[in-house]
């Protein structure tokens, strides 16, 4: 069982940066690929970024490529999402998730989920 807790959300203006963190329980954090997803009101949950267990592979949604960076610190059991040049359309609840498989983009392939953290970007 992996327990995930996201922090770092908030209300910011367009153009600024924000870093989300996701702390994981359990001693085998590096065995899991980690992903970030987001869900805006009235929309389906969508993939944002993912990283493999040893951070050798990262994957991004086209909408955030070049602005967001996913990293992880396995010694701290934490995955991060650095979000730069935020736009109002980035407003959503952001969730981190853990996958026993690779850094996939499909939400149903993730085994554990956090409770989410709200990011609101004003124009």
mmCIF file of N, CA and C in Angstrom:
data_model
loop_
_atom_site.group_PDB
_atom_site.id
_atom_site.type_symbol
_atom_site.label_atom_id
_atom_site.label_comp_id
_atom_site.label_asym_id
_atom_site.label_seq_id
_atom_site.Cartn_x
_atom_site.Cartn_y
_atom_site.Cartn_z
ATOM 1 N N UNK A 1 0.833 -1.188 0.000
ATOM 2 C CA UNK A 1 0.000 0.000 0.000
ATOM 3 C C UNK A 1 0.875 1.248 0.000
ATOM 4 N N UNK A 2 0.551 2.184 -0.869
ATOM 5 C CA UNK A 2 1.280 3.443 -0.972
ATOM 6 C C UNK A 2 0.307 4.572 -0.672
ATOM 7 N N UNK A 3 0.705 5.423 0.238
ATOM 8 C CA UNK A 3 -0.114 6.583 0.590
ATOM 9 C C UNK A 3 0.557 7.834 0.034
ATOM 10 N N UNK A 4 -0.210 8.650 -0.696
ATOM 11 C CA UNK A 4 0.337 9.817 -1.359
ATOM 12 C C UNK A 4 -0.328 11.088 -0.854
ATOM 13 N N UNK A 5 0.468 12.104 -0.594
ATOM 14 C CA UNK A 5 -0.062 13.379 -0.118
ATOM 15 C C UNK A 5 0.551 14.510 -0.941
ATOM 16 N N UNK A 6 -0.312 15.247 -1.634
ATOM 17 C CA UNK A 6 0.148 16.371 -2.445
ATOM 18 C C UNK A 6 0.092 17.668 -1.647
ATOM 19 N N UNK A 7 1.047 18.533 -1.877
ATOM 20 C CA UNK A 7 1.066 19.863 -1.283
ATOM 21 C C UNK A 7 1.586 20.856 -2.312
ATOM 22 N N UNK A 8 1.391 22.138 -2.031
ATOM 23 C CA UNK A 8 1.971 23.169 -2.867
ATOM 24 C C UNK A 8 1.010 23.919 -3.749
ATOM 25 N N UNK A 9 -0.239 23.525 -3.762
ATOM 26 C CA UNK A 9 -1.200 24.235 -4.581
ATOM 27 C C UNK A 9 -1.507 25.611 -4.022
ATOM 28 N N UNK A 10 -2.266 26.403 -4.794
ATOM 29 C CA UNK A 10 -2.646 27.719 -4.329
ATOM 30 C C UNK A 10 -3.230 28.557 -5.427
ATOM 31 N N UNK A 11 -3.463 29.828 -5.085
ATOM 32 C CA UNK A 11 -3.991 30.795 -6.046
ATOM 33 C C UNK A 11 -2.856 31.697 -6.487
ATOM 34 N N UNK A 12 -2.595 31.722 -7.782
ATOM 35 C CA UNK A 12 -1.504 32.526 -8.313
ATOM 36 C C UNK A 12 -1.967 33.275 -9.548
ATOM 37 N N UNK A 13 -1.171 34.254 -9.941
ATOM 38 C CA UNK A 13 -1.478 34.996 -11.162
ATOM 39 C C UNK A 13 -0.813 34.325 -12.359
ATOM 40 N N UNK A 14 -1.358 34.565 -13.502
ATOM 41 C CA UNK A 14 -0.780 34.013 -14.731
ATOM 42 C C UNK A 14 0.657 34.491 -14.893
ATOM 43 N N UNK A 15 1.481 33.555 -15.365
ATOM 44 C CA UNK A 15 2.869 33.890 -15.636
ATOM 45 C C UNK A 15 3.849 33.502 -14.550
ATOM 46 N N UNK A 16 3.348 33.238 -13.352
ATOM 47 C CA UNK A 16 4.251 32.905 -12.262
ATOM 48 C C UNK A 16 4.490 31.401 -12.223
ATOM 49 N N UNK A 17 5.321 30.994 -11.266
ATOM 50 C CA UNK A 17 5.670 29.588 -11.115
ATOM 51 C C UNK A 17 5.129 29.040 -9.806
ATOM 52 N N UNK A 18 4.980 27.738 -9.770
ATOM 53 C CA UNK A 18 4.506 27.033 -8.582
ATOM 54 C C UNK A 18 5.118 25.640 -8.613
ATOM 55 N N UNK A 19 5.465 25.127 -7.443
ATOM 56 C CA UNK A 19 5.981 23.761 -7.385
ATOM 57 C C UNK A 19 5.089 22.909 -6.499
ATOM 58 N N UNK A 20 4.615 21.844 -7.055
ATOM 59 C CA UNK A 20 3.842 20.868 -6.304
ATOM 60 C C UNK A 20 4.765 19.758 -5.812
ATOM 61 N N UNK A 21 4.450 19.245 -4.641
ATOM 62 C CA UNK A 21 5.172 18.109 -4.090
ATOM 63 C C UNK A 21 4.191 16.986 -3.790
ATOM 64 N N UNK A 22 4.678 15.773 -3.872
ATOM 65 C CA UNK A 22 3.866 14.607 -3.532
ATOM 66 C C UNK A 22 4.738 13.680 -2.704
ATOM 67 N N UNK A 23 4.407 13.549 -1.437
ATOM 68 C CA UNK A 23 5.151 12.690 -0.542
ATOM 69 C C UNK A 23 4.498 11.322 -0.471
ATOM 70 N N UNK A 24 5.306 10.285 -0.581
ATOM 71 C CA UNK A 24 4.807 8.910 -0.595
ATOM 72 C C UNK A 24 5.266 8.141 0.628
ATOM 73 N N UNK A 25 4.400 7.294 1.118
ATOM 74 C CA UNK A 25 4.783 6.400 2.204
ATOM 75 C C UNK A 25 5.380 5.131 1.614
ATOM 76 N N UNK A 26 6.003 4.317 2.462
ATOM 77 C CA UNK A 26 6.484 3.028 1.983
ATOM 78 C C UNK A 26 7.946 3.055 1.606
ATOM 79 N N UNK A 27 8.620 1.915 1.752
ATOM 80 C CA UNK A 27 10.068 1.834 1.524
ATOM 81 C C UNK A 27 10.465 1.531 0.099
ATOM 82 N N UNK A 28 9.518 1.337 -0.793
ATOM 83 C CA UNK A 28 9.852 0.921 -2.152
ATOM 84 C C UNK A 28 9.429 1.964 -3.168
ATOM 85 N N UNK A 29 9.604 3.212 -2.815
ATOM 86 C CA UNK A 29 9.156 4.308 -3.681
ATOM 87 C C UNK A 29 9.778 4.206 -5.066
ATOM 88 N N UNK A 30 11.035 3.833 -5.158
ATOM 89 C CA UNK A 30 11.718 3.794 -6.453
ATOM 90 C C UNK A 30 11.190 2.684 -7.356
ATOM 91 N N UNK A 31 10.399 1.782 -6.811
ATOM 92 C CA UNK A 31 9.800 0.719 -7.625
ATOM 93 C C UNK A 31 8.601 1.202 -8.441
ATOM 94 N N UNK A 32 8.149 2.421 -8.140
ATOM 95 C CA UNK A 32 6.938 2.941 -8.779
ATOM 96 C C UNK A 32 7.266 4.079 -9.727
ATOM 97 N N UNK A 33 6.682 4.032 -10.899
ATOM 98 C CA UNK A 33 6.631 5.226 -11.732
ATOM 99 C C UNK A 33 5.611 6.161 -11.103
ATOM 100 N N UNK A 34 5.846 7.457 -11.246
ATOM 101 C CA UNK A 34 4.945 8.440 -10.657
ATOM 102 C C UNK A 34 4.388 9.346 -11.745
ATOM 103 N N UNK A 35 3.147 9.717 -11.564
ATOM 104 C CA UNK A 35 2.523 10.585 -12.543
ATOM 105 C C UNK A 35 1.777 11.720 -11.877
ATOM 106 N N UNK A 36 1.595 12.784 -12.626
ATOM 107 C CA UNK A 36 0.739 13.897 -12.223
ATOM 108 C C UNK A 36 -0.416 13.985 -13.229
ATOM 109 N N UNK A 37 -1.596 14.131 -12.689
ATOM 110 C CA UNK A 37 -2.790 14.319 -13.487
ATOM 111 C C UNK A 37 -3.508 15.560 -12.964
ATOM 112 N N UNK A 38 -4.445 16.058 -13.737
ATOM 113 C CA UNK A 38 -5.229 17.196 -13.263
ATOM 114 C C UNK A 38 -6.669 17.071 -13.774
ATOM 115 N N UNK A 39 -7.557 17.701 -13.010
ATOM 116 C CA UNK A 39 -8.964 17.689 -13.388
ATOM 117 C C UNK A 39 -9.563 19.052 -13.125
ATOM 118 N N UNK A 40 -10.028 19.667 -14.190
ATOM 119 C CA UNK A 40 -10.699 20.959 -14.104
ATOM 120 C C UNK A 40 -12.200 20.726 -13.937
ATOM 121 N N UNK A 41 -12.911 21.707 -13.398
ATOM 122 C CA UNK A 41 -14.357 21.551 -13.200
ATOM 123 C C UNK A 41 -15.067 21.217 -14.505
ATOM 124 N N UNK A 42 -15.876 20.177 -14.473
ATOM 125 C CA UNK A 42 -16.645 19.789 -15.644
ATOM 126 C C UNK A 42 -15.863 19.048 -16.703
ATOM 127 N N UNK A 43 -14.605 18.755 -16.423
ATOM 128 C CA UNK A 43 -13.773 18.059 -17.406
ATOM 129 C C UNK A 43 -13.265 16.755 -16.840
ATOM 130 N N UNK A 44 -12.818 15.884 -17.738
ATOM 131 C CA UNK A 44 -12.254 14.615 -17.313
ATOM 132 C C UNK A 44 -10.829 14.815 -16.793
ATOM 133 N N UNK A 45 -10.405 13.873 -15.981
ATOM 134 C CA UNK A 45 -9.040 13.905 -15.496
ATOM 135 C C UNK A 45 -8.088 13.707 -16.669
ATOM 136 N N UNK A 46 -7.032 14.502 -16.726
ATOM 137 C CA UNK A 46 -6.102 14.404 -17.838
ATOM 138 C C UNK A 46 -4.666 14.248 -17.347
ATOM 139 N N UNK A 47 -3.900 13.568 -18.150
ATOM 140 C CA UNK A 47 -2.481 13.336 -17.871
ATOM 141 C C UNK A 47 -1.704 14.639 -17.994
ATOM 142 N N UNK A 48 -0.733 14.817 -17.089
ATOM 143 C CA UNK A 48 0.139 15.988 -17.134
ATOM 144 C C UNK A 48 1.582 15.573 -17.389
ATOM 145 N N UNK A 49 2.107 14.708 -16.519
ATOM 146 C CA UNK A 49 3.511 14.317 -16.635
ATOM 147 C C UNK A 49 3.725 13.022 -15.869
ATOM 148 N N UNK A 50 4.781 12.301 -16.229
ATOM 149 C CA UNK A 50 5.122 11.064 -15.538
ATOM 150 C C UNK A 50 6.623 10.871 -15.558
ATOM 151 N N UNK A 51 7.110 10.094 -14.590
ATOM 152 C CA UNK A 51 8.543 9.844 -14.461
ATOM 153 C C UNK A 51 8.739 8.403 -14.020
ATOM 154 N N UNK A 52 9.742 7.761 -14.561
ATOM 155 C CA UNK A 52 10.017 6.368 -14.205
ATOM 156 C C UNK A 52 10.629 6.282 -12.818
ATOM 157 N N UNK A 53 10.727 5.050 -12.305
ATOM 158 C CA UNK A 53 11.166 4.845 -10.937
ATOM 159 C C UNK A 53 12.551 5.408 -10.622
ATOM 160 N N UNK A 54 13.456 5.271 -11.580
ATOM 161 C CA UNK A 54 14.819 5.783 -11.382
ATOM 162 C C UNK A 54 15.055 7.084 -12.136
ATOM 163 N N UNK A 55 13.956 7.707 -12.565
ATOM 164 C CA UNK A 55 13.998 9.030 -13.201
ATOM 165 C C UNK A 55 14.718 9.049 -14.546
ATOM 166 N N UNK A 56 14.837 7.908 -15.177
ATOM 167 C CA UNK A 56 15.527 7.868 -16.472
ATOM 168 C C UNK A 56 14.612 8.289 -17.617
ATOM 169 N N UNK A 57 13.311 8.221 -17.390
ATOM 170 C CA UNK A 57 12.345 8.549 -18.434
ATOM 171 C C UNK A 57 11.289 9.498 -17.896
ATOM 172 N N UNK A 58 10.997 10.529 -18.665
ATOM 173 C CA UNK A 58 9.898 11.429 -18.335
ATOM 174 C C UNK A 58 8.997 11.590 -19.547
ATOM 175 N N UNK A 59 7.738 11.850 -19.283
ATOM 176 C CA UNK A 59 6.745 12.032 -20.335
ATOM 177 C C UNK A 59 5.865 13.208 -19.967
ATOM 178 N N UNK A 60 5.488 14.008 -20.968
ATOM 179 C CA UNK A 60 4.683 15.196 -20.710
ATOM 180 C C UNK A 60 3.510 15.285 -21.691
ATOM 181 N N UNK A 61 2.447 15.876 -21.219
ATOM 182 C CA UNK A 61 1.355 16.238 -22.115
ATOM 183 C C UNK A 61 1.820 17.403 -22.979
ATOM 184 N N UNK A 62 1.337 17.455 -24.188
ATOM 185 C CA UNK A 62 1.745 18.538 -25.089
ATOM 186 C C UNK A 62 1.409 19.910 -24.524
ATOM 187 N N UNK A 63 0.333 19.978 -23.769
ATOM 188 C CA UNK A 63 -0.121 21.266 -23.244
ATOM 189 C C UNK A 63 0.812 21.858 -22.199
ATOM 190 N N UNK A 64 1.671 21.032 -21.613
ATOM 191 C CA UNK A 64 2.576 21.533 -20.567
ATOM 192 C C UNK A 64 4.040 21.387 -20.938
ATOM 193 N N UNK A 65 4.318 20.753 -22.043
ATOM 194 C CA UNK A 65 5.699 20.516 -22.446
ATOM 195 C C UNK A 65 6.437 21.845 -22.606
ATOM 196 N N UNK A 66 7.615 21.924 -21.988
ATOM 197 C CA UNK A 66 8.395 23.153 -22.034
ATOM 198 C C UNK A 66 8.093 24.118 -20.901
ATOM 199 N N UNK A 67 6.984 23.891 -20.189
ATOM 200 C CA UNK A 67 6.633 24.759 -19.055
ATOM 201 C C UNK A 67 6.707 24.008 -17.725
ATOM 202 N N UNK A 68 6.344 22.739 -17.728
ATOM 203 C CA UNK A 68 6.331 21.932 -16.505
ATOM 204 C C UNK A 68 7.496 20.947 -16.534
ATOM 205 N N UNK A 69 8.013 20.655 -15.339
ATOM 206 C CA UNK A 69 9.084 19.671 -15.202
ATOM 207 C C UNK A 69 8.770 18.750 -14.034
ATOM 208 N N UNK A 70 8.804 17.460 -14.286
ATOM 209 C CA UNK A 70 8.607 16.479 -13.229
ATOM 210 C C UNK A 70 9.961 15.926 -12.809
ATOM 211 N N UNK A 71 10.170 15.850 -11.508
ATOM 212 C CA UNK A 71 11.393 15.272 -10.954
ATOM 213 C C UNK A 71 11.010 14.451 -9.734
ATOM 214 N N UNK A 72 11.957 13.685 -9.252
ATOM 215 C CA UNK A 72 11.723 12.902 -8.048
ATOM 216 C C UNK A 72 12.999 12.802 -7.242
ATOM 217 N N UNK A 73 12.827 12.637 -5.935
ATOM 218 C CA UNK A 73 13.933 12.415 -5.015
ATOM 219 C C UNK A 73 13.604 11.132 -4.266
ATOM 220 N N UNK A 74 14.183 10.039 -4.679
ATOM 221 C CA UNK A 74 13.849 8.748 -4.078
ATOM 222 C C UNK A 74 14.316 8.645 -2.625
ATOM 223 N N UNK A 75 15.335 9.405 -2.264
ATOM 224 C CA UNK A 75 15.787 9.401 -0.869
ATOM 225 C C UNK A 75 14.745 10.049 0.040
ATOM 226 N N UNK A 76 13.934 10.941 -0.520
ATOM 227 C CA UNK A 76 12.898 11.626 0.257
ATOM 228 C C UNK A 76 11.506 11.094 -0.046
ATOM 229 N N UNK A 77 11.409 10.075 -0.890
ATOM 230 C CA UNK A 77 10.108 9.526 -1.271
ATOM 231 C C UNK A 77 9.159 10.616 -1.778
ATOM 232 N N UNK A 78 9.676 11.491 -2.604
ATOM 233 C CA UNK A 78 8.895 12.640 -3.046
ATOM 234 C C UNK A 78 9.055 12.853 -4.550
ATOM 235 N N UNK A 79 7.946 13.203 -5.173
ATOM 236 C CA UNK A 79 7.957 13.596 -6.574
ATOM 237 C C UNK A 79 7.473 15.039 -6.653
ATOM 238 N N UNK A 80 8.039 15.783 -7.593
ATOM 239 C CA UNK A 80 7.741 17.204 -7.716
ATOM 240 C C UNK A 80 7.195 17.519 -9.107
ATOM 241 N N UNK A 81 6.441 18.584 -9.169
ATOM 242 C CA UNK A 81 6.016 19.117 -10.454
ATOM 243 C C UNK A 81 6.282 20.622 -10.422
ATOM 244 N N UNK A 82 7.325 21.025 -11.124
ATOM 245 C CA UNK A 82 7.646 22.442 -11.246
ATOM 246 C C UNK A 82 6.826 23.009 -12.398
ATOM 247 N N UNK A 83 6.019 24.002 -12.111
ATOM 248 C CA UNK A 83 5.129 24.585 -13.113
ATOM 249 C C UNK A 83 5.525 26.039 -13.337
ATOM 250 N N UNK A 84 5.983 26.332 -14.517
ATOM 251 C CA UNK A 84 6.390 27.691 -14.878
ATOM 252 C C UNK A 84 5.419 28.278 -15.899
ATOM 253 N N UNK A 85 5.434 29.595 -16.000
ATOM 254 C CA UNK A 85 4.585 30.296 -16.978
ATOM 255 C C UNK A 85 3.145 29.806 -16.913
ATOM 256 N N UNK A 86 2.599 29.801 -15.727
ATOM 257 C CA UNK A 86 1.255 29.269 -15.542
ATOM 258 C C UNK A 86 0.216 30.083 -16.302
ATOM 259 N N UNK A 87 -0.790 29.386 -16.789
ATOM 260 C CA UNK A 87 -1.870 29.997 -17.558
ATOM 261 C C UNK A 87 -3.206 29.718 -16.853
ATOM 262 N N UNK A 88 -4.203 30.543 -17.100
ATOM 263 C CA UNK A 88 -5.516 30.266 -16.487
ATOM 264 C C UNK A 88 -6.041 28.869 -16.817
ATOM 265 N N UNK A 89 -5.713 28.365 -17.986
ATOM 266 C CA UNK A 89 -6.188 27.026 -18.365
ATOM 267 C C UNK A 89 -5.484 25.912 -17.601
ATOM 268 N N UNK A 90 -4.474 26.249 -16.809
ATOM 269 C CA UNK A 90 -3.842 25.255 -15.939
ATOM 270 C C UNK A 90 -4.623 25.069 -14.638
ATOM 271 N N UNK A 91 -5.631 25.874 -14.429
ATOM 272 C CA UNK A 91 -6.444 25.763 -13.223
ATOM 273 C C UNK A 91 -7.113 24.399 -13.142
ATOM 274 N N UNK A 92 -6.885 23.710 -12.032
ATOM 275 C CA UNK A 92 -7.418 22.353 -11.859
ATOM 276 C C UNK A 92 -7.021 21.835 -10.491
ATOM 277 N N UNK A 93 -7.595 20.708 -10.122
ATOM 278 C CA UNK A 93 -7.081 19.944 -8.997
ATOM 279 C C UNK A 93 -6.006 19.009 -9.559
ATOM 280 N N UNK A 94 -4.843 19.054 -8.944
ATOM 281 C CA UNK A 94 -3.718 18.247 -9.406
ATOM 282 C C UNK A 94 -3.541 17.046 -8.485
ATOM 283 N N UNK A 95 -3.432 15.875 -9.100
ATOM 284 C CA UNK A 95 -3.286 14.627 -8.369
ATOM 285 C C UNK A 95 -1.967 13.966 -8.737
ATOM 286 N N UNK A 96 -1.312 13.379 -7.752
ATOM 287 C CA UNK A 96 -0.194 12.512 -8.075
ATOM 288 C C UNK A 96 -0.658 11.064 -7.941
ATOM 289 N N UNK A 97 0.020 10.197 -8.645
ATOM 290 C CA UNK A 97 -0.366 8.798 -8.677
ATOM 291 C C UNK A 97 0.870 7.925 -8.839
ATOM 292 N N UNK A 98 0.770 6.698 -8.350
ATOM 293 C CA UNK A 98 1.873 5.749 -8.409
ATOM 294 C C UNK A 98 1.475 4.542 -9.250
ATOM 295 N N UNK A 99 2.386 4.110 -10.098
ATOM 296 C CA UNK A 99 2.140 2.981 -10.982
ATOM 297 C C UNK A 99 3.220 1.923 -10.807
ATOM 298 N N UNK A 100 2.791 0.672 -10.701
ATOM 299 C CA UNK A 100 3.779 -0.428 -10.638
ATOM 300 C C UNK A 100 4.421 -0.658 -12.001
ATOM 301 N N UNK A 101 3.822 -0.128 -13.021
ATOM 302 C CA UNK A 101 4.357 -0.264 -14.365
ATOM 303 C C UNK A 101 5.246 0.910 -14.704
ATOM 304 N N UNK A 102 5.285 1.265 -15.966
ATOM 305 C CA UNK A 102 6.125 2.360 -16.408
ATOM 306 C C UNK A 102 5.436 3.705 -16.280
ATOM 307 N N UNK A 103 6.093 4.761 -16.737
ATOM 308 C CA UNK A 103 5.535 6.116 -16.648
ATOM 309 C C UNK A 103 4.496 6.354 -17.737
ATOM 310 N N UNK A 104 3.351 5.705 -17.568
ATOM 311 C CA UNK A 104 2.324 5.732 -18.583
ATOM 312 C C UNK A 104 1.432 6.955 -18.463
ATOM 313 N N UNK A 105 0.660 7.197 -19.503
ATOM 314 C CA UNK A 105 -0.203 8.374 -19.538
ATOM 315 C C UNK A 105 -1.659 8.053 -19.211
ATOM 316 N N UNK A 106 -1.988 6.784 -19.032
ATOM 317 C CA UNK A 106 -3.365 6.364 -18.802
ATOM 318 C C UNK A 106 -3.661 6.253 -17.320
ATOM 319 N N UNK A 107 -4.649 6.995 -16.859
ATOM 320 C CA UNK A 107 -4.953 7.056 -15.440
ATOM 321 C C UNK A 107 -5.316 5.691 -14.863
ATOM 322 N N UNK A 108 -6.003 4.876 -15.621
ATOM 323 C CA UNK A 108 -6.458 3.589 -15.097
ATOM 324 C C UNK A 108 -5.323 2.620 -14.805
ATOM 325 N N UNK A 109 -4.136 2.919 -15.307
ATOM 326 C CA UNK A 109 -2.983 2.047 -15.076
ATOM 327 C C UNK A 109 -2.208 2.427 -13.815
ATOM 328 N N UNK A 110 -2.654 3.450 -13.128
ATOM 329 C CA UNK A 110 -2.027 3.832 -11.865
ATOM 330 C C UNK A 110 -2.745 3.166 -10.703
ATOM 331 N N UNK A 111 -1.971 2.729 -9.739
ATOM 332 C CA UNK A 111 -2.490 1.895 -8.659
ATOM 333 C C UNK A 111 -2.906 2.697 -7.429
ATOM 334 N N UNK A 112 -2.235 3.807 -7.181
ATOM 335 C CA UNK A 112 -2.502 4.599 -5.982
ATOM 336 C C UNK A 112 -2.597 6.069 -6.357
ATOM 337 N N UNK A 113 -3.463 6.762 -5.621
ATOM 338 C CA UNK A 113 -3.723 8.174 -5.898
ATOM 339 C C UNK A 113 -3.715 8.996 -4.612
ATOM 340 N N UNK A 114 -3.273 10.246 -4.751
ATOM 341 C CA UNK A 114 -3.389 11.177 -3.649
ATOM 342 C C UNK A 114 -4.754 11.850 -3.648
ATOM 343 N N UNK A 115 -4.952 12.737 -2.692
ATOM 344 C CA UNK A 115 -6.249 13.377 -2.542
ATOM 345 C C UNK A 115 -6.381 14.628 -3.414
ATOM 346 N N UNK A 116 -5.280 15.100 -3.954
ATOM 347 C CA UNK A 116 -5.307 16.253 -4.843
ATOM 348 C C UNK A 116 -5.015 17.564 -4.146
ATOM 349 N N UNK A 117 -4.510 18.522 -4.921
ATOM 350 C CA UNK A 117 -4.258 19.863 -4.426
ATOM 351 C C UNK A 117 -4.738 20.855 -5.501
ATOM 352 N N UNK A 118 -5.420 21.898 -5.055
ATOM 353 C CA UNK A 118 -6.024 22.844 -5.987
ATOM 354 C C UNK A 118 -5.000 23.866 -6.454
ATOM 355 N N UNK A 119 -4.952 24.062 -7.762
ATOM 356 C CA UNK A 119 -4.160 25.133 -8.363
ATOM 357 C C UNK A 119 -5.124 26.033 -9.130
ATOM 358 N N UNK A 120 -5.112 27.307 -8.782
ATOM 359 C CA UNK A 120 -5.969 28.274 -9.465
ATOM 360 C C UNK A 120 -5.092 29.388 -10.008
ATOM 361 N N UNK A 121 -5.202 29.629 -11.308
ATOM 362 C CA UNK A 121 -4.396 30.644 -11.971
ATOM 363 C C UNK A 121 -5.329 31.734 -12.476
ATOM 364 N N UNK A 122 -5.140 32.924 -11.958
ATOM 365 C CA UNK A 122 -5.984 34.046 -12.368
ATOM 366 C C UNK A 122 -5.312 34.822 -13.490
ATOM 367 N N UNK A 123 -6.132 35.415 -14.323
ATOM 368 C CA UNK A 123 -5.594 36.173 -15.471
ATOM 369 C C UNK A 123 -5.341 37.628 -15.111
#
